[in-house]
mmCIF file with all atom_site columns, C-alpha atoms in Angstrom:
data_model
loop_
_atom_site.group_PDB
_atom_site.id
_atom_site.type_symbol
_atom_site.label_atom_id
_atom_site.label_alt_id
_atom_site.label_comp_id
_atom_site.label_asym_id
_atom_site.label_entity_id
_atom_site.label_seq_id
_atom_site.pdbx_PDB_ins_code
_atom_site.Cartn_x
_atom_site.Cartn_y
_atom_site.Cartn_z
_atom_site.occupancy
_atom_site.B_iso_or_equiv
_atom_site.pdbx_formal_charge
_atom_site.auth_seq_id
_atom_site.auth_comp_id
_atom_site.auth_asym_id
_atom_site.auth_atom_id
_atom_site.pdbx_PDB_model_num
ATOM 1   C CA . MET A 1 1   ? 0.000  0.000  0.000   1.00 83.00 ? 1   MET A CA 1
ATOM 2   C CA . ARG A 1 2   ? 2.823  2.442  0.842   1.00 79.00 ? 2   ARG A CA 1
ATOM 3   C CA . ALA A 1 3   ? 4.491  1.876  -2.528  1.00 77.00 ? 3   ALA A CA 1
ATOM 4   C CA . LEU A 1 4   ? 1.200  2.620  -4.199  1.00 80.00 ? 4   LEU A CA 1
ATOM 5   C CA . VAL A 1 5   ? 0.677  6.009  -2.532  1.00 83.00 ? 5   VAL A CA 1
ATOM 6   C CA . GLN A 1 6   ? 4.155  7.298  -1.796  1.00 79.00 ? 6   GLN A CA 1
ATOM 7   C CA . GLU A 1 7   ? 5.164  10.518 -3.520  1.00 83.00 ? 7   GLU A CA 1
ATOM 8   C CA . THR A 1 8   ? 8.930  10.262 -3.257  1.00 83.00 ? 8   THR A CA 1
ATOM 9   C CA . GLU A 1 9   ? 11.340 7.385  -3.425  1.00 83.00 ? 9   GLU A CA 1
ATOM 10  C CA . LEU A 1 10  ? 14.863 7.942  -2.139  1.00 87.00 ? 10  LEU A CA 1
ATOM 11  C CA . SER A 1 11  ? 17.701 5.643  -3.136  1.00 92.00 ? 11  SER A CA 1
ATOM 12  C CA . VAL A 1 12  ? 21.480 5.654  -3.265  1.00 95.00 ? 12  VAL A CA 1
ATOM 13  C CA . HIS A 1 13  ? 21.175 6.908  -6.853  1.00 94.00 ? 13  HIS A CA 1
ATOM 14  C CA . ASP A 1 14  ? 19.845 10.218 -5.484  1.00 93.00 ? 14  ASP A CA 1
ATOM 15  C CA . LEU A 1 15  ? 22.867 10.928 -3.288  1.00 96.00 ? 15  LEU A CA 1
ATOM 16  C CA . ILE A 1 16  ? 25.724 13.388 -3.712  1.00 97.00 ? 16  ILE A CA 1
ATOM 17  C CA . TRP A 1 17  ? 28.625 12.866 -1.306  1.00 97.00 ? 17  TRP A CA 1
ATOM 18  C CA . PRO A 1 18  ? 30.139 16.158 -0.076  1.00 97.00 ? 18  PRO A CA 1
ATOM 19  C CA . VAL A 1 19  ? 33.923 15.909 0.131   1.00 97.00 ? 19  VAL A CA 1
ATOM 20  C CA . PHE A 1 20  ? 36.147 18.512 1.755   1.00 98.00 ? 20  PHE A CA 1
ATOM 21  C CA . LEU A 1 21  ? 39.622 19.062 0.341   1.00 98.00 ? 21  LEU A CA 1
ATOM 22  C CA . CYS A 1 22  ? 42.946 20.053 1.860   1.00 98.00 ? 22  CYS A CA 1
ATOM 23  C CA . ASP A 1 23  ? 46.407 20.398 0.385   1.00 96.00 ? 23  ASP A CA 1
ATOM 24  C CA . GLY A 1 24  ? 49.204 17.973 1.110   1.00 96.00 ? 24  GLY A CA 1
ATOM 25  C CA . VAL A 1 25  ? 49.871 14.289 0.692   1.00 96.00 ? 25  VAL A CA 1
ATOM 26  C CA . ASN A 1 26  ? 48.009 11.609 2.641   1.00 96.00 ? 26  ASN A CA 1
ATOM 27  C CA . GLN A 1 27  ? 46.431 14.321 4.797   1.00 97.00 ? 27  GLN A CA 1
ATOM 28  C CA . ARG A 1 28  ? 43.297 14.117 6.904   1.00 97.00 ? 28  ARG A CA 1
ATOM 29  C CA . GLN A 1 29  ? 42.242 17.188 8.844   1.00 97.00 ? 29  GLN A CA 1
ATOM 30  C CA . ALA A 1 30  ? 39.354 17.131 11.268  1.00 97.00 ? 30  ALA A CA 1
ATOM 31  C CA . ILE A 1 31  ? 36.742 19.840 10.745  1.00 97.00 ? 31  ILE A CA 1
ATOM 32  C CA . THR A 1 32  ? 35.914 20.867 14.296  1.00 96.00 ? 32  THR A CA 1
ATOM 33  C CA . SER A 1 33  ? 32.576 22.440 13.369  1.00 96.00 ? 33  SER A CA 1
ATOM 34  C CA . MET A 1 34  ? 31.456 19.117 11.809  1.00 96.00 ? 34  MET A CA 1
ATOM 35  C CA . PRO A 1 35  ? 32.374 16.273 14.186  1.00 96.00 ? 35  PRO A CA 1
ATOM 36  C CA . GLY A 1 36  ? 33.369 13.117 12.321  1.00 95.00 ? 36  GLY A CA 1
ATOM 37  C CA . VAL A 1 37  ? 34.012 14.961 9.044   1.00 97.00 ? 37  VAL A CA 1
ATOM 38  C CA . GLU A 1 38  ? 37.508 15.458 7.663   1.00 98.00 ? 38  GLU A CA 1
ATOM 39  C CA . ARG A 1 39  ? 39.233 17.375 4.924   1.00 98.00 ? 39  ARG A CA 1
ATOM 40  C CA . LEU A 1 40  ? 41.122 15.003 2.634   1.00 98.00 ? 40  LEU A CA 1
ATOM 41  C CA . SER A 1 41  ? 44.115 15.504 0.368   1.00 98.00 ? 41  SER A CA 1
ATOM 42  C CA . VAL A 1 42  ? 43.699 14.755 -3.331  1.00 98.00 ? 42  VAL A CA 1
ATOM 43  C CA . GLU A 1 43  ? 44.757 11.098 -3.306  1.00 98.00 ? 43  GLU A CA 1
ATOM 44  C CA . LEU A 1 44  ? 42.413 10.396 -0.382  1.00 98.00 ? 44  LEU A CA 1
ATOM 45  C CA . VAL A 1 45  ? 39.576 12.161 -2.196  1.00 98.00 ? 45  VAL A CA 1
ATOM 46  C CA . VAL A 1 46  ? 40.213 9.832  -5.130  1.00 98.00 ? 46  VAL A CA 1
ATOM 47  C CA . GLU A 1 47  ? 39.881 6.908  -2.699  1.00 98.00 ? 47  GLU A CA 1
ATOM 48  C CA . ALA A 1 48  ? 36.593 8.400  -1.491  1.00 98.00 ? 48  ALA A CA 1
ATOM 49  C CA . ALA A 1 49  ? 35.393 8.586  -5.111  1.00 98.00 ? 49  ALA A CA 1
ATOM 50  C CA . VAL A 1 50  ? 36.306 4.923  -5.585  1.00 98.00 ? 50  VAL A CA 1
ATOM 51  C CA . GLU A 1 51  ? 34.319 4.136  -2.430  1.00 98.00 ? 51  GLU A CA 1
ATOM 52  C CA . ALA A 1 52  ? 31.386 6.211  -3.685  1.00 98.00 ? 52  ALA A CA 1
ATOM 53  C CA . ALA A 1 53  ? 31.362 4.268  -6.944  1.00 98.00 ? 53  ALA A CA 1
ATOM 54  C CA . ALA A 1 54  ? 31.466 0.951  -5.069  1.00 97.00 ? 54  ALA A CA 1
ATOM 55  C CA . LEU A 1 55  ? 28.496 2.052  -2.953  1.00 97.00 ? 55  LEU A CA 1
ATOM 56  C CA . GLY A 1 56  ? 26.540 3.188  -6.007  1.00 97.00 ? 56  GLY A CA 1
ATOM 57  C CA . ILE A 1 57  ? 26.713 6.888  -5.100  1.00 98.00 ? 57  ILE A CA 1
ATOM 58  C CA . PRO A 1 58  ? 26.716 8.625  -8.482  1.00 98.00 ? 58  PRO A CA 1
ATOM 59  C CA . ALA A 1 59  ? 28.309 11.966 -7.580  1.00 98.00 ? 59  ALA A CA 1
ATOM 60  C CA . ILE A 1 60  ? 30.596 13.760 -5.186  1.00 98.00 ? 60  ILE A CA 1
ATOM 61  C CA . CYS A 1 61  ? 30.765 17.498 -4.549  1.00 98.00 ? 61  CYS A CA 1
ATOM 62  C CA . LEU A 1 62  ? 34.088 19.160 -3.782  1.00 98.00 ? 62  LEU A CA 1
ATOM 63  C CA . PHE A 1 63  ? 34.622 21.880 -1.195  1.00 97.00 ? 63  PHE A CA 1
ATOM 64  C CA . PRO A 1 64  ? 38.243 23.087 -1.019  1.00 97.00 ? 64  PRO A CA 1
ATOM 65  C CA . TYR A 1 65  ? 40.033 24.598 1.947   1.00 97.00 ? 65  TYR A CA 1
ATOM 66  C CA . THR A 1 66  ? 42.408 27.211 0.575   1.00 96.00 ? 66  THR A CA 1
ATOM 67  C CA . ASP A 1 67  ? 45.666 28.036 2.311   1.00 95.00 ? 67  ASP A CA 1
ATOM 68  C CA . PRO A 1 68  ? 45.210 31.545 3.756   1.00 96.00 ? 68  PRO A CA 1
ATOM 69  C CA . ALA A 1 69  ? 48.418 32.608 1.969   1.00 96.00 ? 69  ALA A CA 1
ATOM 70  C CA . LEU A 1 70  ? 46.613 32.026 -1.357  1.00 96.00 ? 70  LEU A CA 1
ATOM 71  C CA . LYS A 1 71  ? 43.535 34.067 -0.442  1.00 97.00 ? 71  LYS A CA 1
ATOM 72  C CA . THR A 1 72  ? 43.436 37.496 -2.054  1.00 97.00 ? 72  THR A CA 1
ATOM 73  C CA . ALA A 1 73  ? 40.985 40.364 -2.452  1.00 95.00 ? 73  ALA A CA 1
ATOM 74  C CA . ASP A 1 74  ? 40.638 39.551 -6.170  1.00 96.00 ? 74  ASP A CA 1
ATOM 75  C CA . CYS A 1 75  ? 40.220 35.782 -5.523  1.00 97.00 ? 75  CYS A CA 1
ATOM 76  C CA . ARG A 1 76  ? 42.586 34.918 -8.388  1.00 97.00 ? 76  ARG A CA 1
ATOM 77  C CA . GLU A 1 77  ? 43.253 31.416 -7.006  1.00 98.00 ? 77  GLU A CA 1
ATOM 78  C CA . ALA A 1 78  ? 39.629 30.572 -7.880  1.00 98.00 ? 78  ALA A CA 1
ATOM 79  C CA . TRP A 1 79  ? 40.451 30.388 -11.589 1.00 98.00 ? 79  TRP A CA 1
ATOM 80  C CA . ASN A 1 80  ? 43.938 28.942 -11.271 1.00 98.00 ? 80  ASN A CA 1
ATOM 81  C CA . PRO A 1 81  ? 43.851 25.780 -13.424 1.00 98.00 ? 81  PRO A CA 1
ATOM 82  C CA . ASP A 1 82  ? 46.143 24.083 -10.883 1.00 98.00 ? 82  ASP A CA 1
ATOM 83  C CA . ASN A 1 83  ? 44.298 25.056 -7.711  1.00 98.00 ? 83  ASN A CA 1
ATOM 84  C CA . LEU A 1 84  ? 43.364 22.357 -5.213  1.00 98.00 ? 84  LEU A CA 1
ATOM 85  C CA . ALA A 1 85  ? 39.828 21.792 -6.505  1.00 98.00 ? 85  ALA A CA 1
ATOM 86  C CA . ASN A 1 86  ? 40.904 21.542 -10.137 1.00 98.00 ? 86  ASN A CA 1
ATOM 87  C CA . ARG A 1 87  ? 43.709 19.104 -9.305  1.00 98.00 ? 87  ARG A CA 1
ATOM 88  C CA . ALA A 1 88  ? 41.177 16.967 -7.435  1.00 98.00 ? 88  ALA A CA 1
ATOM 89  C CA . ILE A 1 89  ? 38.710 17.076 -10.334 1.00 98.00 ? 89  ILE A CA 1
ATOM 90  C CA . ARG A 1 90  ? 41.350 15.854 -12.783 1.00 98.00 ? 90  ARG A CA 1
ATOM 91  C CA . ALA A 1 91  ? 42.576 13.128 -10.421 1.00 98.00 ? 91  ALA A CA 1
ATOM 92  C CA . ILE A 1 92  ? 39.067 11.815 -9.760  1.00 98.00 ? 92  ILE A CA 1
ATOM 93  C CA . LYS A 1 93  ? 38.075 11.812 -13.432 1.00 98.00 ? 93  LYS A CA 1
ATOM 94  C CA . ALA A 1 94  ? 41.323 9.988  -14.325 1.00 98.00 ? 94  ALA A CA 1
ATOM 95  C CA . GLN A 1 95  ? 40.721 7.210  -11.790 1.00 98.00 ? 95  GLN A CA 1
ATOM 96  C CA . VAL A 1 96  ? 36.924 7.023  -11.466 1.00 97.00 ? 96  VAL A CA 1
ATOM 97  C CA . PRO A 1 97  ? 35.445 8.548  -14.630 1.00 97.00 ? 97  PRO A CA 1
ATOM 98  C CA . GLY A 1 98  ? 31.987 7.137  -13.881 1.00 96.00 ? 98  GLY A CA 1
ATOM 99  C CA . VAL A 1 99  ? 31.547 9.226  -10.741 1.00 98.00 ? 99  VAL A CA 1
ATOM 100 C CA . ALA A 1 100 ? 30.162 12.679 -11.471 1.00 98.00 ? 100 ALA A CA 1
ATOM 101 C CA . VAL A 1 101 ? 32.144 15.515 -9.935  1.00 98.00 ? 101 VAL A CA 1
ATOM 102 C CA . MET A 1 102 ? 30.197 18.532 -8.756  1.00 98.00 ? 102 MET A CA 1
ATOM 103 C CA . THR A 1 103 ? 31.797 21.804 -7.718  1.00 97.00 ? 103 THR A CA 1
ATOM 104 C CA . ASP A 1 104 ? 30.730 24.844 -5.775  1.00 94.00 ? 104 ASP A CA 1
ATOM 105 C CA . VAL A 1 105 ? 31.210 27.955 -7.901  1.00 97.00 ? 105 VAL A CA 1
ATOM 106 C CA . ALA A 1 106 ? 31.843 30.337 -5.027  1.00 96.00 ? 106 ALA A CA 1
ATOM 107 C CA . LEU A 1 107 ? 34.564 32.828 -4.200  1.00 97.00 ? 107 LEU A CA 1
ATOM 108 C CA . ASP A 1 108 ? 34.543 32.593 -0.402  1.00 95.00 ? 108 ASP A CA 1
ATOM 109 C CA . PRO A 1 109 ? 37.221 29.852 -0.238  1.00 96.00 ? 109 PRO A CA 1
ATOM 110 C CA . TYR A 1 110 ? 39.576 32.153 -2.156  1.00 97.00 ? 110 TYR A CA 1
ATOM 111 C CA . ASN A 1 111 ? 38.639 35.572 -0.776  1.00 96.00 ? 111 ASN A CA 1
ATOM 112 C CA . ALA A 1 112 ? 40.869 37.308 1.763   1.00 94.00 ? 112 ALA A CA 1
ATOM 113 C CA . HIS A 1 113 ? 37.698 38.981 3.101   1.00 90.00 ? 113 HIS A CA 1
ATOM 114 C CA . GLY A 1 114 ? 35.847 35.645 3.419   1.00 88.00 ? 114 GLY A CA 1
ATOM 115 C CA . HIS A 1 115 ? 32.975 37.025 1.339   1.00 88.00 ? 115 HIS A CA 1
ATOM 116 C CA . ASP A 1 116 ? 31.428 35.203 -1.602  1.00 91.00 ? 116 ASP A CA 1
ATOM 117 C CA . GLY A 1 117 ? 31.824 38.267 -3.780  1.00 93.00 ? 117 GLY A CA 1
ATOM 118 C CA . LEU A 1 118 ? 34.480 40.789 -4.629  1.00 95.00 ? 118 LEU A CA 1
ATOM 119 C CA . VAL A 1 119 ? 34.508 43.696 -2.199  1.00 92.00 ? 119 VAL A CA 1
ATOM 120 C CA . GLN A 1 120 ? 36.153 47.083 -2.530  1.00 92.00 ? 120 GLN A CA 1
ATOM 121 C CA . ASP A 1 121 ? 35.935 49.730 0.202   1.00 92.00 ? 121 ASP A CA 1
ATOM 122 C CA . GLY A 1 122 ? 33.069 47.839 1.811   1.00 89.00 ? 122 GLY A CA 1
ATOM 123 C CA . VAL A 1 123 ? 31.052 47.699 -1.416  1.00 92.00 ? 123 VAL A CA 1
ATOM 124 C CA . ILE A 1 124 ? 30.184 44.413 -3.141  1.00 91.00 ? 124 ILE A CA 1
ATOM 125 C CA . LEU A 1 125 ? 31.201 44.599 -6.799  1.00 95.00 ? 125 LEU A CA 1
ATOM 126 C CA . ASN A 1 126 ? 28.408 42.620 -8.454  1.00 96.00 ? 126 ASN A CA 1
ATOM 127 C CA . ASP A 1 127 ? 29.488 42.804 -12.109 1.00 97.00 ? 127 ASP A CA 1
ATOM 128 C CA . GLU A 1 128 ? 33.108 42.023 -11.283 1.00 97.00 ? 128 GLU A CA 1
ATOM 129 C CA . THR A 1 129 ? 31.973 39.146 -9.053  1.00 97.00 ? 129 THR A CA 1
ATOM 130 C CA . VAL A 1 130 ? 29.932 37.628 -11.885 1.00 97.00 ? 130 VAL A CA 1
ATOM 131 C CA . GLU A 1 131 ? 32.960 37.879 -14.194 1.00 97.00 ? 131 GLU A CA 1
ATOM 132 C CA . ALA A 1 132 ? 35.148 36.149 -11.584 1.00 97.00 ? 132 ALA A CA 1
ATOM 133 C CA . LEU A 1 133 ? 32.579 33.382 -11.087 1.00 98.00 ? 133 LEU A CA 1
ATOM 134 C CA . VAL A 1 134 ? 32.413 32.806 -14.845 1.00 98.00 ? 134 VAL A CA 1
ATOM 135 C CA . ARG A 1 135 ? 36.215 32.514 -15.016 1.00 98.00 ? 135 ARG A CA 1
ATOM 136 C CA . MET A 1 136 ? 36.125 30.055 -12.121 1.00 98.00 ? 136 MET A CA 1
ATOM 137 C CA . ALA A 1 137 ? 33.340 27.976 -13.686 1.00 98.00 ? 137 ALA A CA 1
ATOM 138 C CA . LEU A 1 138 ? 35.137 27.768 -17.029 1.00 98.00 ? 138 LEU A CA 1
ATOM 139 C CA . VAL A 1 139 ? 38.341 26.504 -15.412 1.00 98.00 ? 139 VAL A CA 1
ATOM 140 C CA . GLN A 1 140 ? 36.394 23.906 -13.405 1.00 98.00 ? 140 GLN A CA 1
ATOM 141 C CA . ALA A 1 141 ? 34.640 22.715 -16.557 1.00 98.00 ? 141 ALA A CA 1
ATOM 142 C CA . GLU A 1 142 ? 37.978 22.502 -18.368 1.00 98.00 ? 142 GLU A CA 1
ATOM 143 C CA . ALA A 1 143 ? 39.336 20.402 -15.483 1.00 98.00 ? 143 ALA A CA 1
ATOM 144 C CA . GLY A 1 144 ? 36.479 17.939 -16.064 1.00 98.00 ? 144 GLY A CA 1
ATOM 145 C CA . ALA A 1 145 ? 33.763 18.881 -13.589 1.00 98.00 ? 145 ALA A CA 1
ATOM 146 C CA . ASP A 1 146 ? 30.411 17.435 -14.583 1.00 98.00 ? 146 ASP A CA 1
ATOM 147 C CA . ILE A 1 147 ? 28.113 19.676 -12.542 1.00 98.00 ? 147 ILE A CA 1
ATOM 148 C CA . LEU A 1 148 ? 28.820 23.289 -11.610 1.00 97.00 ? 148 LEU A CA 1
ATOM 149 C CA . GLY A 1 149 ? 26.780 24.345 -8.595  1.00 92.00 ? 149 GLY A CA 1
#
């Protein structure tokens, strides 16, 4: 009876696994604000993608932690083809091409101000922010991302 009247069916095929990235080799960093969740270096993220595929999870979404030394007011690391997220995208697609890679097109991981947009003298620069987000999205797509969020 439940199968007859249910509106929604949730399965493993509906899941997207959020994965948090950090630089380094064989690195795991606890995220104190999310107990039990860790940032993983690229090769460990690839292992997570392999695990996702084995479990039938069709996609993972990447959230990079950027070294504060790379954060700038113009967020230029966001469209660096060799930034952490783009290296992870390429590594995952090389090893587990069947897992979809989703990204977060957002400037806050790269912004010295911590804001999701470009800011100058306390003013959010909307047009310049859109241009920066487009540059970021294009580089992520070129790296092999399947879904840009």
